[in-house]
Coordinates of C-alpha atoms in Angstrom, one line a residue:
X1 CA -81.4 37.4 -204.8
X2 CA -80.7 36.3 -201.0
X3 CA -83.4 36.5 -198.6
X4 CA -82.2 37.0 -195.4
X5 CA -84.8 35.2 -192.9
X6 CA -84.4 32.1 -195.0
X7 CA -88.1 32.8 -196.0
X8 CA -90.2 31.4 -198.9
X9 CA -86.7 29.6 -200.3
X10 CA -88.6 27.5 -202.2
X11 CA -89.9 29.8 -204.4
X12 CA -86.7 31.4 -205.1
X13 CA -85.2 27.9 -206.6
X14 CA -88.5 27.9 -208.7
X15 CA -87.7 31.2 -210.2
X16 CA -84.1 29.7 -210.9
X17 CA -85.4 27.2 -212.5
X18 CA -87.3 28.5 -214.8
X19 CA -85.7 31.6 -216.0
X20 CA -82.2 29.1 -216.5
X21 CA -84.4 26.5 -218.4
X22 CA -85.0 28.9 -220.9
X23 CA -82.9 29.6 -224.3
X24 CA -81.1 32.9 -223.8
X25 CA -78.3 34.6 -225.2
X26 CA -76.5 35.4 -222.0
X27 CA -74.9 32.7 -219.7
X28 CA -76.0 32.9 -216.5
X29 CA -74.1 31.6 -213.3
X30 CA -76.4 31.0 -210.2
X31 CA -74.5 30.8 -206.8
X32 CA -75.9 28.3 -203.8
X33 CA -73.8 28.9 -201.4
X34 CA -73.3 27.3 -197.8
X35 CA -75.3 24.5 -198.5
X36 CA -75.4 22.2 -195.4
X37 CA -75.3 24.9 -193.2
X38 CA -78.9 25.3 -192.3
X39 CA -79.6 22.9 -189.2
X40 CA -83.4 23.7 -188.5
X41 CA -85.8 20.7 -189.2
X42 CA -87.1 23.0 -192.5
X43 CA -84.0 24.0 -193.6
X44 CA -82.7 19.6 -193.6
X45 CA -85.8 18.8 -194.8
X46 CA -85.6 21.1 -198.0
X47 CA -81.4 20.3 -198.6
X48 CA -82.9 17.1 -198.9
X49 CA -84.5 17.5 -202.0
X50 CA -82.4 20.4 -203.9
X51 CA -81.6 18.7 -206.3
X52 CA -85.1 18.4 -208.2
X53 CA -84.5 22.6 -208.2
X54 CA -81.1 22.0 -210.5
X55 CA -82.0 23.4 -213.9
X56 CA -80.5 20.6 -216.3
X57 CA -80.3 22.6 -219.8
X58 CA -77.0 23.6 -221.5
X59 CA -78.1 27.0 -221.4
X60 CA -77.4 27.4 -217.4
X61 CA -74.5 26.6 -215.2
X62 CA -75.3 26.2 -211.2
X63 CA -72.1 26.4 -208.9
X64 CA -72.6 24.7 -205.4
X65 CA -70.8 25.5 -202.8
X66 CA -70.5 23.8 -199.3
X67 CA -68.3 23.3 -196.0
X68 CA -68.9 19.8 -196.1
X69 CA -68.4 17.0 -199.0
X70 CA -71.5 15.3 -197.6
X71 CA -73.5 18.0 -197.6
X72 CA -72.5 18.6 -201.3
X73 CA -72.8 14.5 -201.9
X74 CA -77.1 16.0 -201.7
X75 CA -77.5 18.1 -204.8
X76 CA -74.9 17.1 -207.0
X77 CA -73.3 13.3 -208.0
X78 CA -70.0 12.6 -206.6
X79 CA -68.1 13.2 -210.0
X80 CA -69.3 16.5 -209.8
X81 CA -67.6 17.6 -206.8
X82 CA -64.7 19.3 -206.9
X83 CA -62.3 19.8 -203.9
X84 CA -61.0 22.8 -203.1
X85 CA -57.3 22.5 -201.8
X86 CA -55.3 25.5 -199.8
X87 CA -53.9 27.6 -202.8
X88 CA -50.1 26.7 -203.8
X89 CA -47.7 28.6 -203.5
X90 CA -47.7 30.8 -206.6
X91 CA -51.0 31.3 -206.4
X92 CA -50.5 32.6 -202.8
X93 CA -48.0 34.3 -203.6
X94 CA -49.6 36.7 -206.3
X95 CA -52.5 36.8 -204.3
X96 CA -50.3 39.1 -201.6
X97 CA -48.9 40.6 -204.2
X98 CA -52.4 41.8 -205.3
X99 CA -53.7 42.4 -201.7
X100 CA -50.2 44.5 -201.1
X101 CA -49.9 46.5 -204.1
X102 CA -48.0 49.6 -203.6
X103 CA -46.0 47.9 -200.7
X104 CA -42.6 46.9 -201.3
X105 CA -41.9 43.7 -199.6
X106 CA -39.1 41.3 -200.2
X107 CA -40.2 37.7 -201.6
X108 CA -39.2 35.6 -198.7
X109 CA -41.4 37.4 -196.5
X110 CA -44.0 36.8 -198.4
X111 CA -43.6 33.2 -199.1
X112 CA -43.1 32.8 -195.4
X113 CA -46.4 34.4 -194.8
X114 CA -48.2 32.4 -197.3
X115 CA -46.7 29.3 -195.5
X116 CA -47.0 30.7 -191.9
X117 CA -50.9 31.1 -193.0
X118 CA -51.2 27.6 -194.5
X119 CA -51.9 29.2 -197.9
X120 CA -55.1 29.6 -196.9
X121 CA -57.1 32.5 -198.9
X122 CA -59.6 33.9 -196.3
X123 CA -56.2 34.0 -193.5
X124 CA -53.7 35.5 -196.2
X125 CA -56.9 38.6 -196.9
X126 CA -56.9 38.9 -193.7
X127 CA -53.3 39.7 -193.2
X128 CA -52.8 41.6 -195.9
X129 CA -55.7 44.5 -195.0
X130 CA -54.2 44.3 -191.2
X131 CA -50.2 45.0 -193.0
X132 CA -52.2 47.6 -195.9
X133 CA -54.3 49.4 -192.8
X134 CA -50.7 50.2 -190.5
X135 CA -48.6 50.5 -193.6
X136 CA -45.6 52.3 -193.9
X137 CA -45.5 51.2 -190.1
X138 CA -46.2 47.4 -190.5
X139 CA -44.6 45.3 -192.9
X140 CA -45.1 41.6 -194.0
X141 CA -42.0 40.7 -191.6
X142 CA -43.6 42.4 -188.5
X143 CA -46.5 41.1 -189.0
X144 CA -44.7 38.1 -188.8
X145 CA -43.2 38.6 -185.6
X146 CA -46.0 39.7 -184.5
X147 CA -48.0 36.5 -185.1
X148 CA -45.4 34.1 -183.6
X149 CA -45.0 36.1 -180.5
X150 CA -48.1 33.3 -178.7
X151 CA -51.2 31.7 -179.7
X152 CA -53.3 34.7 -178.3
X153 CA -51.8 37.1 -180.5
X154 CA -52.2 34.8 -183.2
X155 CA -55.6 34.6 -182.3
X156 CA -55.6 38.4 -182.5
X157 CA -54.8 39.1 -185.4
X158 CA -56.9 36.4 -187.1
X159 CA -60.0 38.0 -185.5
X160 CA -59.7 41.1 -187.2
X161 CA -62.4 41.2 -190.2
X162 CA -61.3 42.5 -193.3
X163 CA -63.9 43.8 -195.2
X164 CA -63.8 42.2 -198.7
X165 CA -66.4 44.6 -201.3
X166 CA -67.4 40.8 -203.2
X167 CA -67.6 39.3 -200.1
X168 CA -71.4 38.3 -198.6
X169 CA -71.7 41.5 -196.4
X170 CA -73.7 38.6 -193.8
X171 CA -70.8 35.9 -193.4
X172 CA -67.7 36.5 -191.1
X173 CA -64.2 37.4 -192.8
X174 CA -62.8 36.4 -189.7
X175 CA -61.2 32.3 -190.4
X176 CA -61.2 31.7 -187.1
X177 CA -64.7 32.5 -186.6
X178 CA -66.0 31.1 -190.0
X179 CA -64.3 27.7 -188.8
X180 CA -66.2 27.6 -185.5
X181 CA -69.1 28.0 -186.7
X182 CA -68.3 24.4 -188.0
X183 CA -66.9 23.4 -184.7
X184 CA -70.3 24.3 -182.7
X185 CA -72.4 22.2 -185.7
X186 CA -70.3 19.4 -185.6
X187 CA -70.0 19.0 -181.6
X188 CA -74.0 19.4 -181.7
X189 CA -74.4 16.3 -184.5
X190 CA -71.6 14.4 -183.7
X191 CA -70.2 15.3 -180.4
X192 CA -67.1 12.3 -180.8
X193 CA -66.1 13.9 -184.0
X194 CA -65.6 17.3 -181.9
X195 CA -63.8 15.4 -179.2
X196 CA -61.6 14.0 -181.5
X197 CA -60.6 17.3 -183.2
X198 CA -60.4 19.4 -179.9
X199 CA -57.4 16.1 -179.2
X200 CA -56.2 16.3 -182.7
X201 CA -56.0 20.1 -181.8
X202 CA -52.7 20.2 -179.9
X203 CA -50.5 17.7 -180.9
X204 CA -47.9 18.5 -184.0
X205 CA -49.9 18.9 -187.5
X206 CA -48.1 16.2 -189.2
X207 CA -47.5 12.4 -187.7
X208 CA -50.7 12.2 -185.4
X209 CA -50.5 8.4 -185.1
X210 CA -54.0 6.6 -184.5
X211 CA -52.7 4.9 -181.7
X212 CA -52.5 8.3 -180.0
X213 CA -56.2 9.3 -180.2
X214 CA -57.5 6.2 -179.2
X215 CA -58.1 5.3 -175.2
X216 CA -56.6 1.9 -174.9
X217 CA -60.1 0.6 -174.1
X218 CA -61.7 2.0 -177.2
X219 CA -61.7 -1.2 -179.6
X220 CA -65.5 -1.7 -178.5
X221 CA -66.0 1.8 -180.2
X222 CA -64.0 1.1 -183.8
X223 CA -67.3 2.3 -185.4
X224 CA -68.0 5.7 -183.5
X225 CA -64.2 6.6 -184.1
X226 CA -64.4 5.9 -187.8
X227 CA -67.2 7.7 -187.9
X228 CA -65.5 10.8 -186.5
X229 CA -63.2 10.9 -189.2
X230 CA -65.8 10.7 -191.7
X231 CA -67.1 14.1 -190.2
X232 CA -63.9 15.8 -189.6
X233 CA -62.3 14.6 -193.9
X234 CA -66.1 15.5 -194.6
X235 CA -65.2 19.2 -193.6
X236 CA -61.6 18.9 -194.6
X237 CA -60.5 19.5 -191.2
X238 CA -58.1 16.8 -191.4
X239 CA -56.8 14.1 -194.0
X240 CA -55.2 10.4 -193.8
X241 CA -51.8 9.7 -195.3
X242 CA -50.9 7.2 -197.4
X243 CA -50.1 4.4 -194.5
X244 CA -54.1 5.2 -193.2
X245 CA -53.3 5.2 -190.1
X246 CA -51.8 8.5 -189.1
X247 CA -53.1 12.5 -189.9
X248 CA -52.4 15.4 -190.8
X249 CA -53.9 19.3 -190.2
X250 CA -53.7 22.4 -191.4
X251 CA -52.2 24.5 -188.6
X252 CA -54.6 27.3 -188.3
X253 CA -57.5 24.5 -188.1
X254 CA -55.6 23.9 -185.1
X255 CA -55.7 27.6 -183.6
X256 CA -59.3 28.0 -184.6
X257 CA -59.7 24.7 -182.1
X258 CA -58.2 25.5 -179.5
X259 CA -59.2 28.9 -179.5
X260 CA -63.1 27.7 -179.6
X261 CA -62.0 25.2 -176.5
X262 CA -60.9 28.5 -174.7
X263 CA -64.3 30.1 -175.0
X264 CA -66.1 27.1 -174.2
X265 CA -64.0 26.6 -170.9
X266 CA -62.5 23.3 -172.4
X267 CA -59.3 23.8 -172.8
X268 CA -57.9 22.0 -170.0
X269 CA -59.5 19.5 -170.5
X270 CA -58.1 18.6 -174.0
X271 CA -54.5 19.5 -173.1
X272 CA -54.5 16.9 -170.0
X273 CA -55.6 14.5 -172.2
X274 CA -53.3 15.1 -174.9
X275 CA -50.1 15.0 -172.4
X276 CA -51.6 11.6 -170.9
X277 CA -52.1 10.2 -174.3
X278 CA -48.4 11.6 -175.6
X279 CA -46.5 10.5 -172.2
X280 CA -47.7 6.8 -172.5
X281 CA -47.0 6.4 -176.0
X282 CA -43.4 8.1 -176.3
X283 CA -40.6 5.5 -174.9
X284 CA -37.2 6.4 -173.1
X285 CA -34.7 7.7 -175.6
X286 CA -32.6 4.1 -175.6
X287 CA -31.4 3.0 -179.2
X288 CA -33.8 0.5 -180.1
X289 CA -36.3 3.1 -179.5
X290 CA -35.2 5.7 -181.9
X291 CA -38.3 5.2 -184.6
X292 CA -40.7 5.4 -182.4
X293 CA -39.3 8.5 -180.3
X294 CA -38.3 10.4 -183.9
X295 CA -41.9 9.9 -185.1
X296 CA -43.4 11.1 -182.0
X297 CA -40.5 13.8 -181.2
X298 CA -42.3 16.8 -183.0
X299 CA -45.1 16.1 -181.1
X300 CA -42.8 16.4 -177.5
X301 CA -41.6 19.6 -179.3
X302 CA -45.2 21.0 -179.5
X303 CA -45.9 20.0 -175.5
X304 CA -43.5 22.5 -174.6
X305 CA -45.9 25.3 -175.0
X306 CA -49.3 23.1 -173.1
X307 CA -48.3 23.5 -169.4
X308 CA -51.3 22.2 -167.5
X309 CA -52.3 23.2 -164.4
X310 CA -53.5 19.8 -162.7
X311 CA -50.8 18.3 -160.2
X312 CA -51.0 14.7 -162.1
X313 CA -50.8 16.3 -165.6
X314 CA -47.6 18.1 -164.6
X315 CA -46.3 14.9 -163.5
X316 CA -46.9 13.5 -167.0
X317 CA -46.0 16.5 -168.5
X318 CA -42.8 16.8 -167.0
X319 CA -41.7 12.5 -167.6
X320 CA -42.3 13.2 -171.3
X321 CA -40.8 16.0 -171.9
X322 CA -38.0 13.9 -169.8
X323 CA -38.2 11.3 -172.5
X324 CA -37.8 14.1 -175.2
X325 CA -34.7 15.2 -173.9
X326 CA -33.0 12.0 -173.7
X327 CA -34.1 11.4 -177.4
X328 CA -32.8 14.7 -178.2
X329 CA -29.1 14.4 -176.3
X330 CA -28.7 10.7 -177.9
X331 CA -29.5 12.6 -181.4
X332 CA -27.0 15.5 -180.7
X333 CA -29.3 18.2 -180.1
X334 CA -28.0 20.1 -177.4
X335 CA -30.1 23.2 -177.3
X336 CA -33.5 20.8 -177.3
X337 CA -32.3 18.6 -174.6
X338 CA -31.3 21.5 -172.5
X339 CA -34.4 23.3 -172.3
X340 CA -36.4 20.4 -172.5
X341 CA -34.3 18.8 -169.3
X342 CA -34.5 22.3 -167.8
X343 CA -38.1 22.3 -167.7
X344 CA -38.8 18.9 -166.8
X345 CA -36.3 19.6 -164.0
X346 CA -38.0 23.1 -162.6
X347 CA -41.5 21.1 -162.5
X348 CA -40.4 18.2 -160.8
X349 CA -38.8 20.1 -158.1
X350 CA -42.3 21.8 -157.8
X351 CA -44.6 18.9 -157.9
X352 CA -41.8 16.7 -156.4
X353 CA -39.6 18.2 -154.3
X354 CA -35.9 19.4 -155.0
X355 CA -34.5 16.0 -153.5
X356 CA -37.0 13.0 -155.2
X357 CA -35.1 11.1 -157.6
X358 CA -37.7 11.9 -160.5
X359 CA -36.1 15.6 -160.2
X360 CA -32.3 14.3 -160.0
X361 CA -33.1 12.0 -162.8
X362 CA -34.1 15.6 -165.0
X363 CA -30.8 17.0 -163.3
X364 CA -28.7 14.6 -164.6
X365 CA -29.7 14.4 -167.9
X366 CA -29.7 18.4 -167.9
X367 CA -26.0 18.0 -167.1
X368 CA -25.6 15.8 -170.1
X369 CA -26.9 18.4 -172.1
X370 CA -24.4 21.0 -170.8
X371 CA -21.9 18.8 -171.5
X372 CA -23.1 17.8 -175.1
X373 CA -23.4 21.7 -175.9
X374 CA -19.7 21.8 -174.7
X375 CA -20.7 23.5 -171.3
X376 CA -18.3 21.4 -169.5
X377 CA -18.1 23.7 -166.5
X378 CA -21.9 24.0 -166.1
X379 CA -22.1 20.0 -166.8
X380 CA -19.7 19.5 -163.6
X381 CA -21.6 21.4 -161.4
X382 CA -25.0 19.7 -162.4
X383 CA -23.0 16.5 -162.4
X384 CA -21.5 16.8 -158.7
X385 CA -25.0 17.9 -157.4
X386 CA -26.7 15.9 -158.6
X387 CA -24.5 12.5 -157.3
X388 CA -24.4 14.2 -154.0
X389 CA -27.9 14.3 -153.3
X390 CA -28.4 10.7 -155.0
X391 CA -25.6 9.8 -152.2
X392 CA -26.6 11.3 -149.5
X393 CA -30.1 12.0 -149.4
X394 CA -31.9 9.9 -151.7
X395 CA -30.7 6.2 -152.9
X396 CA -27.6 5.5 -151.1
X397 CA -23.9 4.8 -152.6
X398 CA -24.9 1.8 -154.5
X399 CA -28.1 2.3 -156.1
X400 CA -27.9 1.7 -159.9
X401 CA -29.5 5.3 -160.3
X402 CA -26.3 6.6 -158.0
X403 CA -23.7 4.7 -159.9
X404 CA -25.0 6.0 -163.1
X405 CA -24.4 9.6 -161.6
X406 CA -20.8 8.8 -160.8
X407 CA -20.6 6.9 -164.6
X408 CA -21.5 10.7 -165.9
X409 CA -19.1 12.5 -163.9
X410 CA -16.3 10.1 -164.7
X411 CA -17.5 10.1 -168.9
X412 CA -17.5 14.0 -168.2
X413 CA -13.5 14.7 -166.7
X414 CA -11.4 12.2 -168.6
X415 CA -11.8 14.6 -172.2
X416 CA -10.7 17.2 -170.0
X417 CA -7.7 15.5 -168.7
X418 CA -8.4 14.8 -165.4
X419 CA -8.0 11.4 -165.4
X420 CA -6.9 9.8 -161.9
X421 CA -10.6 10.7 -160.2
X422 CA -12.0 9.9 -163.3
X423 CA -10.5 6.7 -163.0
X424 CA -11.9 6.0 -159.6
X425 CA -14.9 7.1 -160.2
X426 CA -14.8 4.4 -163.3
X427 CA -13.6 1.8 -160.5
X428 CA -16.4 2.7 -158.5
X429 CA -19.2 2.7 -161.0
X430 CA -17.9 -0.8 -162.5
X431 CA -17.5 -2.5 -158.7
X432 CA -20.8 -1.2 -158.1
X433 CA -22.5 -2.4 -160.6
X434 CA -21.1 -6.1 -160.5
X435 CA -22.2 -6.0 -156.8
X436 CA -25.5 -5.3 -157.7
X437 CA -26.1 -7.8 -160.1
X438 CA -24.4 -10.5 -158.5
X439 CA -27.2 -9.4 -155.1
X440 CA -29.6 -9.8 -157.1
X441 CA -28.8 -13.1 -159.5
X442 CA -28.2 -14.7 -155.8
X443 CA -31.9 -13.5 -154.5
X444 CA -33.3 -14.9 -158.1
X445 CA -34.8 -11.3 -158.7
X446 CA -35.3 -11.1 -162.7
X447 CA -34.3 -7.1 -162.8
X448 CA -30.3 -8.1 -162.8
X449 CA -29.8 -4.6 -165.0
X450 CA -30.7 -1.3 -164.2
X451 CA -33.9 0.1 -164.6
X452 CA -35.7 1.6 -167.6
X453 CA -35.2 5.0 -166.2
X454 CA -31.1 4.6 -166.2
X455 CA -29.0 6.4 -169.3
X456 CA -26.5 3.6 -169.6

């Protein structure tokens, strides 16, 4: 029985009771489902004491389920809880299969499908009743493209209910919606746990390094941060790896967030602070700053699509993805360094101006990308610009930024045989550089090298 109105609930668990604590020769399986989900003072007051209503007899079974472990922790001892993981990948698998019968579809689709949707049960329904609905004229591998085209589309299609005849005709067979039902409880009991997810939210799923999610004045708040993670492992939002002090998400947890922050007008919000906390924690790409920057790279990777809108955030948003492209061109990644120095680059001369030497520094290294991707007349041009307006209109002939320009151009022609202006440009670069630290060693000034910023 299920009373709608949550009326006279009580009673019903008294029935239970007694009809399982009686001999019988059936077995009977009693359901309590969504336990923890009731937030009204009567509804907390009477999870509270559940437990008392558990027939104990061998003659009865009683299945529990609940969103949250702590919830859960309230009718039944901790022994008696069992997890339940995202399916693997069999399981998944034949579980399409099933939902797809009659449609012919190739196994890699639908592995990639069951990957794509994080193996999750409720998500991989869904798609299957969206591809069964538009079949022959939707296949698995549409529907893929179709779901990486942009987050809204994703969004899209994970909206769609798909009506499931077992299913509680009362509860959403939309994930996203299901999930943020979640969100909305735990922002109004724990708002820093929902902070800390909509953060979480945007970075990359794997790798999301403490240090990122805490402000750098936060160690007065250890406590209230621990117990955001409690919450959010509580409703299996997120998990802790083996070093404890980085996380992981599911993907579509992710989507479900950010979607929720959309409707609630938060969006920018999150995204602004996720570039600030990124930019600061990523280094220049220099060698002895290859761990850090690999760790943190697929996070750069996942900035690319979280333009902001706020003047200061594009300023970050644009030095980091700066930083990522310098990390990707010292790894040999052409293609990443280009479009990330590209973008960088076209935001700079917005916010900046097509002259400031935060843009040049984005042209260079774009022209180091050309060149790296063996677009050697393309890195010229970018080269030559670029030291011309360093020269002319920005830092002068001997500015360390300026000889590094002429350093580029010089590295750049003597593969292709044009080695007398290489040469002088090597000549130049060299004189320049001893005249510059020998200025400064003579005024005492501590910065005798170039700055962070330079390549070489």
């Amino acid at each position: 029985r299920r009373d709608p109105d949550f009326v006279d609930r009580g009673t019903l668990l008294d029935q239970i009771r007694e009809r399982c604590a009686a001999p019988a020769s059936r077995v009977a399986l009693v359901g309590l489902g969504g336990v923890g989900k009731i937030s009204s003072g009567g509804g907390s007051a009477l999870q509270q004491h559940l437990s008392r209503y558990l027939p104990s007899s061998r003659h009865s079974s009683v299945l529990v389920t609940s969103r949250t472990r702590r919830a859960a922790m309230q009718v039944v001892e901790d022994s008696d809880t069992v997890p339940i993981p995202p399916m693997h990948d069999a399981a998944a698998h034949a579980l399409l299969r099933k939902k797809l019968r009659g449609i012919r579809e190739e196994n890699d689709c639908i592995a990639t499908l069951a990957t794509t949707l994080d193996h999750m049960p409720l998500a991989l329904v869904q798609a299957a009743a969206y591809i069964r609905e538009r079949a022959p004229r939707c296949s698995v591998l549409q529907y893929l493209e179709e779901y990486r085209q942009s987050d809204s589309r994703k969004t899209s299609l994970l909206n769609r209910e798909a009506g499931q005849l077992r299913r509680d005709e009362t509860a959403s067979n939309s994930v996203l919606i299901t999930w943020q039902i979640s969100f909305d409880y735990i922002r109004n009991t724990r708002e820093s746990a929902a902070d800390l997810l909509s953060l979480m939210s945007f970075f990359d799923r794997q790798g999301i390094q403490e240090a990122l999610l805490r402000r750098p004045s936060s160690t007065a708040n250890d406590d209230s941060f621990e117990d955001s993670v409690i919450t959010l492992r509580d409703y299996s939002f997120i998990t802790v790896t083996r070093d404890a002090s980085t996380f992981e998400m599911h993907s579509l947890v992710q989507l479900a967030t950010r979607t929720w922050l959309k409707s609630q007008g938060q969006v920018d919000k999150w995204r602004e602070r996720f570039i600030a906390s990124l930019c600061a924690e990523l280094p220049y790409g220099q060698h002895e700053n290859w761990a850090k920057c690999q760790a943190l790279f697929p996070h750069a990777r996942a900035a690319l699509a979280q333009r902001p809108k706020d003047e200061k955030s594009l300023k970050e948003w644009a030095l980091l993805l700066y930083k990522a492209a310098w990390y990707a061109w010292q790894q040999g990644r052409a293609g990443e360094a280009g479009h990330m120095s590209t973008v960088s680059m076209e935001v700079r001369e917005e916010v900046c101006g097509e002259e400031s030497a935060e843009t040049l520094s984005s042209m260079g290294m774009l022209g180091l990308a050309r060149e790296l991707g063996g677009k050697y007349g393309e890195a010229e041009t970018m080269h030559r610009q670029t030291l011309a307006r360093y020269e002319k209109k920005v830092l002068g002939h001997e500015h360390p930024d300026t000889l590094t320009s002429v350093y580029c151009l010089a590295h750049l022609l003597a593969p292709r045989h044009r080695y007398k202006e290489s040469l002088v440009l090597c000549d130049r670069a060299s004189a320049g550089y001893e005249a510059t630290v020998s200025v400064r060693a003579m005024r005492g000034d501590a910065k005798c090298a170039p700055n962070t910023n330079l390549l070489f």
